[in-house]
Amino acid sequence: MREIQAKTITEKVKELFLQANIHLPADTAERIRLASCAETAPAAQAAMKTACDNLEAAERLNMAICQDTGMAVVFCELGQDAHIVGGSYEDAINEGVRQAYLEGYFRCSVVGDPLFERKNTADNTPAVIHTRIVEGDRIKIIAEPKGFGSENMSAVRMFNPTIDENAIIDFVCERVKQAGGNPCPPVVVGIGIGGTFDYCAVLAKKALARSVSERNADPRYAALEEKILQRLNELGVGPQGFGGRTTALGVNIEYFPTHIAGLPVAVNINCHVARHAEGEI
């Protein structure tokens, strides 16, 4: 049994949210630069140039890439042979989020009561935490700040299990087209297929934490990712909804077994600033 101090979790979570909010993953940044070169229409060119300038400014000034620094989403793989001492596991994560958002001067956007009072918690906590117990004595943490301009464009549909992949492609394209410029395209799209009503949404969120250059390990789902990306870029929504060649930078699918009577599908949309960072303790 390996002991891990709660404060070590706090330090790692803080580090990862500071990193995620300032430094975009290199492959996503590269796709933004390539998209900027590919656009020919003046409005699309201007939008992509602004996106590139923004990435450079965030790096140079060590400031948040986007003013919406999101709700903190954390994925943890907790080794069953790790024993956390010196504090609570979830308290340690939330303390890391609190420190990152206050010390990084990131916008705190979380309200404690979602319907009535809607008073800001003032430190961007609590985080949404997804934990899996796995073998080993280590903790793998993914920090995913999720902005709500894109989150609000997401959807779940409970399909009849007799449908084929074309129905899923149409569903994703319908959502992205209806979203238009609201999620700050070009977007990254996470898709969850299978599980239950709630779990397919978790899968879609987890898909957004995967590199845009990494295809699903199953070649059938990898091919579906490519088909959807191609179709999305034929929609003509374009950067910031101004029209153009690049509506999406990437499509990632995660899947899970499901019931014989159903086929849940979730679409979780992210803006071009698809932020995530991961580390291990």
mmCIF file of C-alpha atoms in Angstrom:
data_model
loop_
_atom_site.group_PDB
_atom_site.id
_atom_site.type_symbol
_atom_site.label_atom_id
_atom_site.label_comp_id
_atom_site.label_asym_id
_atom_site.label_seq_id
_atom_site.Cartn_x
_atom_site.Cartn_y
_atom_site.Cartn_z
ATOM 1 C CA MET A 1 0.000 0.000 0.000
ATOM 2 C CA ARG A 2 1.409 3.378 -1.041
ATOM 3 C CA GLU A 3 0.489 6.445 0.977
ATOM 4 C CA ILE A 4 -0.253 9.655 -0.907
ATOM 5 C CA GLN A 5 -0.697 12.918 0.930
ATOM 6 C CA ALA A 6 -3.888 14.821 0.165
ATOM 7 C CA LYS A 7 -1.792 17.960 -0.291
ATOM 8 C CA THR A 8 0.078 16.218 -3.129
ATOM 9 C CA ILE A 9 -3.244 15.784 -4.942
ATOM 10 C CA THR A 10 -4.027 19.452 -4.336
ATOM 11 C CA GLU A 11 -0.676 20.516 -5.780
ATOM 12 C CA LYS A 12 -1.100 18.350 -8.888
ATOM 13 C CA VAL A 13 -4.668 19.526 -9.550
ATOM 14 C CA LYS A 14 -3.568 23.142 -9.170
ATOM 15 C CA GLU A 15 -0.674 22.592 -11.574
ATOM 16 C CA LEU A 16 -2.895 20.941 -14.181
ATOM 17 C CA PHE A 17 -5.612 23.614 -14.156
ATOM 18 C CA LEU A 18 -3.025 26.373 -14.432
ATOM 19 C CA GLN A 19 -1.516 24.525 -17.383
ATOM 20 C CA ALA A 20 -4.827 23.731 -19.085
ATOM 21 C CA ASN A 21 -6.167 27.275 -18.921
ATOM 22 C CA ILE A 22 -3.018 28.870 -20.345
ATOM 23 C CA HIS A 23 -1.373 26.324 -22.651
ATOM 24 C CA LEU A 24 -3.433 24.620 -25.346
ATOM 25 C CA PRO A 25 -2.337 21.054 -26.257
ATOM 26 C CA ALA A 26 0.226 21.267 -29.052
ATOM 27 C CA ASP A 27 -1.731 19.191 -31.566
ATOM 28 C CA THR A 28 -4.873 21.313 -31.114
ATOM 29 C CA ALA A 29 -2.852 24.503 -31.506
ATOM 30 C CA GLU A 30 -1.276 23.105 -34.673
ATOM 31 C CA ARG A 31 -4.693 22.306 -36.148
ATOM 32 C CA ILE A 32 -5.781 25.882 -35.472
ATOM 33 C CA ARG A 33 -2.709 27.187 -37.317
ATOM 34 C CA LEU A 34 -3.295 24.843 -40.250
ATOM 35 C CA ALA A 35 -6.952 25.879 -40.409
ATOM 36 C CA SER A 36 -5.877 29.505 -40.494
ATOM 37 C CA CYS A 37 -3.794 28.790 -43.585
ATOM 38 C CA ALA A 38 -6.616 26.836 -45.256
ATOM 39 C CA GLU A 39 -9.276 29.556 -45.073
ATOM 40 C CA THR A 40 -9.747 31.827 -48.076
ATOM 41 C CA ALA A 41 -12.806 33.928 -47.199
ATOM 42 C CA PRO A 42 -11.838 37.243 -45.528
ATOM 43 C CA ALA A 43 -14.086 36.822 -42.463
ATOM 44 C CA ALA A 44 -12.913 33.250 -41.846
ATOM 45 C CA GLN A 45 -9.287 34.266 -42.317
ATOM 46 C CA ALA A 46 -9.662 37.118 -39.845
ATOM 47 C CA ALA A 47 -11.327 34.877 -37.253
ATOM 48 C CA MET A 48 -8.585 32.246 -37.499
ATOM 49 C CA LYS A 49 -5.828 34.859 -37.376
ATOM 50 C CA THR A 50 -7.371 36.218 -34.180
ATOM 51 C CA ALA A 51 -7.453 32.700 -32.736
ATOM 52 C CA CYS A 52 -3.756 32.231 -33.536
ATOM 53 C CA ASP A 53 -2.865 35.642 -32.083
ATOM 54 C CA ASN A 54 -4.800 34.760 -28.936
ATOM 55 C CA LEU A 55 -2.868 31.521 -28.437
ATOM 56 C CA GLU A 56 0.424 33.386 -28.823
ATOM 57 C CA ALA A 57 -0.645 36.099 -26.377
ATOM 58 C CA ALA A 58 -1.702 33.541 -23.746
ATOM 59 C CA GLU A 59 1.707 31.876 -23.938
ATOM 60 C CA ARG A 60 3.661 35.129 -23.941
ATOM 61 C CA LEU A 61 1.704 36.799 -21.153
ATOM 62 C CA ASN A 62 1.041 33.618 -19.139
ATOM 63 C CA MET A 63 -2.659 34.420 -19.114
ATOM 64 C CA ALA A 64 -5.840 32.427 -19.720
ATOM 65 C CA ILE A 65 -6.500 31.536 -23.355
ATOM 66 C CA CYS A 66 -10.199 32.340 -22.947
ATOM 67 C CA GLN A 67 -12.094 34.576 -20.545
ATOM 68 C CA ASP A 68 -14.486 31.677 -19.865
ATOM 69 C CA THR A 69 -12.155 29.502 -17.825
ATOM 70 C CA GLY A 70 -14.965 27.031 -17.467
ATOM 71 C CA MET A 71 -16.364 24.730 -14.866
ATOM 72 C CA ALA A 72 -13.640 22.456 -13.529
ATOM 73 C CA VAL A 73 -14.093 18.859 -14.651
ATOM 74 C CA VAL A 74 -11.707 16.261 -13.238
ATOM 75 C CA PHE A 75 -11.226 12.672 -14.389
ATOM 76 C CA CYS A 76 -9.256 10.513 -11.954
ATOM 77 C CA GLU A 77 -8.005 6.956 -12.196
ATOM 78 C CA LEU A 78 -7.341 6.069 -8.571
ATOM 79 C CA GLY A 79 -5.099 3.091 -7.945
ATOM 80 C CA GLN A 80 -6.660 0.642 -5.496
ATOM 81 C CA ASP A 81 -3.311 0.233 -3.729
ATOM 82 C CA ALA A 82 -3.000 3.967 -3.055
ATOM 83 C CA HIS A 83 -4.004 5.168 0.415
ATOM 84 C CA ILE A 84 -4.777 8.877 0.713
ATOM 85 C CA VAL A 85 -3.720 10.382 4.012
ATOM 86 C CA GLY A 86 -3.819 13.833 5.538
ATOM 87 C CA GLY A 87 -7.224 14.821 4.221
ATOM 88 C CA SER A 88 -10.194 13.992 2.042
ATOM 89 C CA TYR A 89 -9.723 12.969 -1.605
ATOM 90 C CA GLU A 90 -12.468 15.224 -3.014
ATOM 91 C CA ASP A 91 -11.580 18.099 -0.680
ATOM 92 C CA ALA A 92 -8.010 17.873 -1.950
ATOM 93 C CA ILE A 93 -9.174 18.123 -5.568
ATOM 94 C CA ASN A 94 -11.422 21.085 -4.851
ATOM 95 C CA GLU A 95 -8.640 22.850 -2.970
ATOM 96 C CA GLY A 96 -6.407 22.447 -6.028
ATOM 97 C CA VAL A 97 -9.103 23.961 -8.220
ATOM 98 C CA ARG A 98 -9.606 26.832 -5.772
ATOM 99 C CA GLN A 99 -5.907 27.650 -5.659
ATOM 100 C CA ALA A 100 -5.476 27.466 -9.428
ATOM 101 C CA TYR A 101 -8.402 29.767 -10.186
ATOM 102 C CA LEU A 102 -7.551 32.360 -7.550
ATOM 103 C CA GLU A 103 -3.796 32.404 -8.108
ATOM 104 C CA GLY A 104 -4.132 32.257 -11.896
ATOM 105 C CA TYR A 105 -6.637 35.145 -11.874
ATOM 106 C CA PHE A 106 -9.065 32.939 -13.796
ATOM 107 C CA ARG A 107 -12.726 33.892 -13.945
ATOM 108 C CA CYS A 108 -14.754 32.087 -11.293
ATOM 109 C CA SER A 109 -18.019 31.064 -12.925
ATOM 110 C CA VAL A 110 -19.638 28.514 -10.619
ATOM 111 C CA VAL A 111 -22.869 29.261 -8.749
ATOM 112 C CA GLY A 112 -23.709 27.226 -5.670
ATOM 113 C CA ASP A 113 -27.434 26.843 -6.292
ATOM 114 C CA PRO A 114 -28.282 26.211 -9.961
ATOM 115 C CA LEU A 115 -31.885 27.440 -9.973
ATOM 116 C CA PHE A 116 -32.886 29.888 -7.254
ATOM 117 C CA GLU A 117 -30.160 31.891 -5.555
ATOM 118 C CA ARG A 118 -27.391 31.401 -8.166
ATOM 119 C CA LYS A 119 -24.781 32.972 -5.893
ATOM 120 C CA ASN A 120 -21.194 32.674 -7.122
ATOM 121 C CA THR A 121 -19.025 30.385 -4.969
ATOM 122 C CA ALA A 122 -16.145 32.831 -5.630
ATOM 123 C CA ASP A 123 -13.453 30.169 -6.190
ATOM 124 C CA ASN A 124 -14.850 28.048 -9.065
ATOM 125 C CA THR A 125 -15.572 25.087 -6.815
ATOM 126 C CA PRO A 126 -16.953 22.528 -6.545
ATOM 127 C CA ALA A 127 -15.419 20.612 -9.418
ATOM 128 C CA VAL A 128 -17.279 17.871 -11.262
ATOM 129 C CA ILE A 129 -15.259 14.756 -10.366
ATOM 130 C CA HIS A 130 -15.359 11.422 -12.195
ATOM 131 C CA THR A 131 -13.362 8.676 -10.447
ATOM 132 C CA ARG A 132 -12.477 5.151 -11.562
ATOM 133 C CA ILE A 133 -10.774 2.657 -9.268
ATOM 134 C CA VAL A 134 -8.011 0.886 -11.186
ATOM 135 C CA GLU A 135 -5.120 -1.449 -10.473
ATOM 136 C CA GLY A 136 -1.881 -0.079 -9.083
ATOM 137 C CA ASP A 137 -0.845 2.535 -6.564
ATOM 138 C CA ARG A 138 -0.843 5.687 -8.687
ATOM 139 C CA ILE A 139 -3.369 8.419 -9.404
ATOM 140 C CA LYS A 140 -3.846 9.678 -12.955
ATOM 141 C CA ILE A 141 -5.588 13.048 -13.134
ATOM 142 C CA ILE A 142 -7.062 14.849 -16.138
ATOM 143 C CA ALA A 143 -8.049 18.486 -15.692
ATOM 144 C CA GLU A 144 -10.641 19.710 -18.173
ATOM 145 C CA PRO A 145 -11.923 23.290 -17.825
ATOM 146 C CA LYS A 146 -15.256 23.315 -19.719
ATOM 147 C CA GLY A 147 -16.647 26.593 -20.999
ATOM 148 C CA PHE A 148 -20.400 26.888 -21.241
ATOM 149 C CA GLY A 149 -20.814 28.661 -24.559
ATOM 150 C CA SER A 150 -20.066 25.274 -26.075
ATOM 151 C CA GLU A 151 -21.459 23.146 -23.218
ATOM 152 C CA ASN A 152 -24.887 24.693 -23.787
ATOM 153 C CA MET A 153 -24.890 23.390 -27.366
ATOM 154 C CA SER A 154 -24.556 19.736 -26.308
ATOM 155 C CA ALA A 155 -27.273 17.066 -26.419
ATOM 156 C CA VAL A 156 -28.200 13.450 -25.652
ATOM 157 C CA ARG A 157 -30.467 11.322 -27.832
ATOM 158 C CA MET A 158 -31.831 7.879 -27.029
ATOM 159 C CA PHE A 159 -31.777 6.073 -30.361
ATOM 160 C CA ASN A 160 -33.614 2.933 -31.365
ATOM 161 C CA PRO A 161 -30.966 0.164 -31.493
ATOM 162 C CA THR A 162 -31.926 -0.662 -35.086
ATOM 163 C CA ILE A 163 -30.331 2.551 -36.463
ATOM 164 C CA ASP A 164 -27.007 2.553 -38.302
ATOM 165 C CA GLU A 165 -24.020 4.892 -38.136
ATOM 166 C CA ASN A 166 -25.588 7.299 -40.641
ATOM 167 C CA ALA A 167 -28.227 8.285 -38.080
ATOM 168 C CA ILE A 168 -25.480 9.164 -35.616
ATOM 169 C CA ILE A 169 -23.605 11.171 -38.251
ATOM 170 C CA ASP A 170 -26.804 13.090 -39.045
ATOM 171 C CA PHE A 171 -27.442 13.742 -35.332
ATOM 172 C CA VAL A 172 -23.962 15.165 -34.775
ATOM 173 C CA CYS A 173 -24.134 17.321 -37.895
ATOM 174 C CA GLU A 174 -27.588 18.575 -36.893
ATOM 175 C CA ARG A 175 -26.308 19.642 -33.470
ATOM 176 C CA VAL A 176 -23.239 21.432 -34.841
ATOM 177 C CA LYS A 177 -25.233 23.169 -37.578
ATOM 178 C CA GLN A 178 -27.897 24.331 -35.117
ATOM 179 C CA ALA A 179 -25.181 25.566 -32.744
ATOM 180 C CA GLY A 180 -23.781 27.781 -35.492
ATOM 181 C CA GLY A 181 -21.341 30.334 -34.139
ATOM 182 C CA ASN A 182 -22.468 30.003 -30.493
ATOM 183 C CA PRO A 183 -19.753 27.521 -29.396
ATOM 184 C CA CYS A 184 -16.939 29.581 -31.024
ATOM 185 C CA PRO A 185 -16.114 27.238 -33.912
ATOM 186 C CA PRO A 186 -14.075 25.588 -35.230
ATOM 187 C CA VAL A 187 -15.177 23.083 -32.627
ATOM 188 C CA VAL A 188 -13.897 19.852 -31.177
ATOM 189 C CA VAL A 189 -16.688 17.305 -30.784
ATOM 190 C CA GLY A 190 -16.788 14.585 -28.148
ATOM 191 C CA ILE A 191 -19.236 11.759 -28.771
ATOM 192 C CA GLY A 192 -20.315 9.113 -26.277
ATOM 193 C CA ILE A 193 -22.021 5.994 -27.601
ATOM 194 C CA GLY A 194 -23.576 3.356 -25.350
ATOM 195 C CA GLY A 195 -23.930 2.955 -21.616
ATOM 196 C CA THR A 196 -26.992 4.713 -20.209
ATOM 197 C CA PHE A 197 -28.629 8.128 -20.546
ATOM 198 C CA ASP A 198 -26.188 9.626 -18.061
ATOM 199 C CA TYR A 199 -23.077 7.602 -18.820
ATOM 200 C CA CYS A 200 -22.981 8.354 -22.542
ATOM 201 C CA ALA A 201 -22.673 12.038 -21.578
ATOM 202 C CA VAL A 202 -19.692 11.216 -19.348
ATOM 203 C CA LEU A 203 -18.143 9.323 -22.258
ATOM 204 C CA ALA A 204 -18.601 12.342 -24.519
ATOM 205 C CA LYS A 205 -16.937 14.586 -21.955
ATOM 206 C CA LYS A 206 -14.064 12.128 -21.531
ATOM 207 C CA ALA A 207 -13.661 12.018 -25.319
ATOM 208 C CA LEU A 208 -12.864 15.738 -25.280
ATOM 209 C CA ALA A 209 -9.896 15.025 -23.001
ATOM 210 C CA ARG A 210 -8.294 12.836 -25.670
ATOM 211 C CA SER A 211 -5.790 14.291 -28.120
ATOM 212 C CA VAL A 212 -7.384 15.436 -31.382
ATOM 213 C CA SER A 213 -4.659 13.548 -33.248
ATOM 214 C CA GLU A 214 -5.366 10.238 -31.485
ATOM 215 C CA ARG A 215 -7.974 8.040 -33.127
ATOM 216 C CA ASN A 216 -10.152 5.501 -31.329
ATOM 217 C CA ALA A 217 -8.344 2.180 -30.904
ATOM 218 C CA ASP A 218 -11.200 0.343 -32.630
ATOM 219 C CA PRO A 219 -10.782 0.891 -36.399
ATOM 220 C CA ARG A 220 -14.556 1.000 -36.925
ATOM 221 C CA TYR A 221 -14.964 3.896 -34.503
ATOM 222 C CA ALA A 222 -11.798 5.529 -35.829
ATOM 223 C CA ALA A 223 -13.318 5.465 -39.327
ATOM 224 C CA LEU A 224 -16.548 6.932 -37.945
ATOM 225 C CA GLU A 225 -14.596 9.778 -36.325
ATOM 226 C CA GLU A 226 -13.072 10.628 -39.697
ATOM 227 C CA LYS A 227 -16.431 10.433 -41.516
ATOM 228 C CA ILE A 228 -18.074 12.773 -39.025
ATOM 229 C CA LEU A 229 -15.188 15.254 -39.181
ATOM 230 C CA GLN A 230 -15.416 15.345 -42.965
ATOM 231 C CA ARG A 231 -19.177 15.868 -42.888
ATOM 232 C CA LEU A 232 -18.891 18.631 -40.286
ATOM 233 C CA ASN A 233 -16.399 20.508 -42.422
ATOM 234 C CA GLU A 234 -18.810 20.337 -45.346
ATOM 235 C CA LEU A 235 -21.484 22.218 -43.353
ATOM 236 C CA GLY A 236 -20.009 25.637 -44.107
ATOM 237 C CA VAL A 237 -20.518 26.991 -40.571
ATOM 238 C CA GLY A 238 -16.856 27.964 -40.479
ATOM 239 C CA PRO A 239 -14.791 29.914 -37.946
ATOM 240 C CA GLN A 240 -17.015 31.811 -35.503
ATOM 241 C CA GLY A 241 -19.991 30.959 -37.726
ATOM 242 C CA PHE A 242 -18.789 33.299 -40.507
ATOM 243 C CA GLY A 243 -18.663 30.518 -43.112
ATOM 244 C CA GLY A 244 -15.586 28.742 -44.358
ATOM 245 C CA ARG A 245 -13.823 25.428 -44.677
ATOM 246 C CA THR A 246 -13.181 24.663 -41.031
ATOM 247 C CA THR A 247 -16.180 24.002 -38.830
ATOM 248 C CA ALA A 248 -14.471 21.320 -36.708
ATOM 249 C CA LEU A 249 -10.885 20.600 -35.722
ATOM 250 C CA GLY A 250 -11.482 17.102 -34.423
ATOM 251 C CA VAL A 251 -14.012 14.419 -33.524
ATOM 252 C CA ASN A 252 -13.377 11.918 -30.721
ATOM 253 C CA ILE A 253 -15.655 8.979 -29.887
ATOM 254 C CA GLU A 254 -15.747 6.880 -26.729
ATOM 255 C CA TYR A 255 -18.080 3.883 -26.455
ATOM 256 C CA PHE A 256 -19.345 1.461 -23.819
ATOM 257 C CA PRO A 257 -21.596 -1.634 -23.775
ATOM 258 C CA THR A 258 -25.309 -0.893 -23.551
ATOM 259 C CA HIS A 259 -28.694 -2.566 -23.109
ATOM 260 C CA ILE A 260 -30.241 -4.587 -25.930
ATOM 261 C CA ALA A 261 -33.197 -2.186 -26.037
ATOM 262 C CA GLY A 262 -31.304 1.065 -26.459
ATOM 263 C CA LEU A 263 -28.526 3.068 -28.077
ATOM 264 C CA PRO A 264 -27.736 6.266 -26.136
ATOM 265 C CA VAL A 265 -25.643 8.868 -27.944
ATOM 266 C CA ALA A 266 -24.285 12.112 -26.470
ATOM 267 C CA VAL A 267 -22.689 15.010 -28.303
ATOM 268 C CA ASN A 268 -20.511 17.274 -26.153
ATOM 269 C CA ILE A 269 -19.239 20.273 -28.085
ATOM 270 C CA ASN A 270 -16.109 22.229 -27.241
ATOM 271 C CA CYS A 271 -14.882 25.460 -28.749
ATOM 272 C CA HIS A 272 -11.556 25.591 -30.591
ATOM 273 C CA VAL A 273 -9.912 26.140 -27.201
ATOM 274 C CA ALA A 274 -10.293 22.459 -26.260
ATOM 275 C CA ARG A 275 -8.377 22.646 -22.985
ATOM 276 C CA HIS A 276 -7.145 19.700 -20.996
ATOM 277 C CA ALA A 277 -4.007 18.623 -19.156
ATOM 278 C CA GLU A 278 -3.079 15.385 -17.460
ATOM 279 C CA GLY A 279 -0.560 14.185 -14.937
ATOM 280 C CA GLU A 280 0.198 11.329 -12.576
ATOM 281 C CA ILE A 281 1.041 11.014 -8.901
#
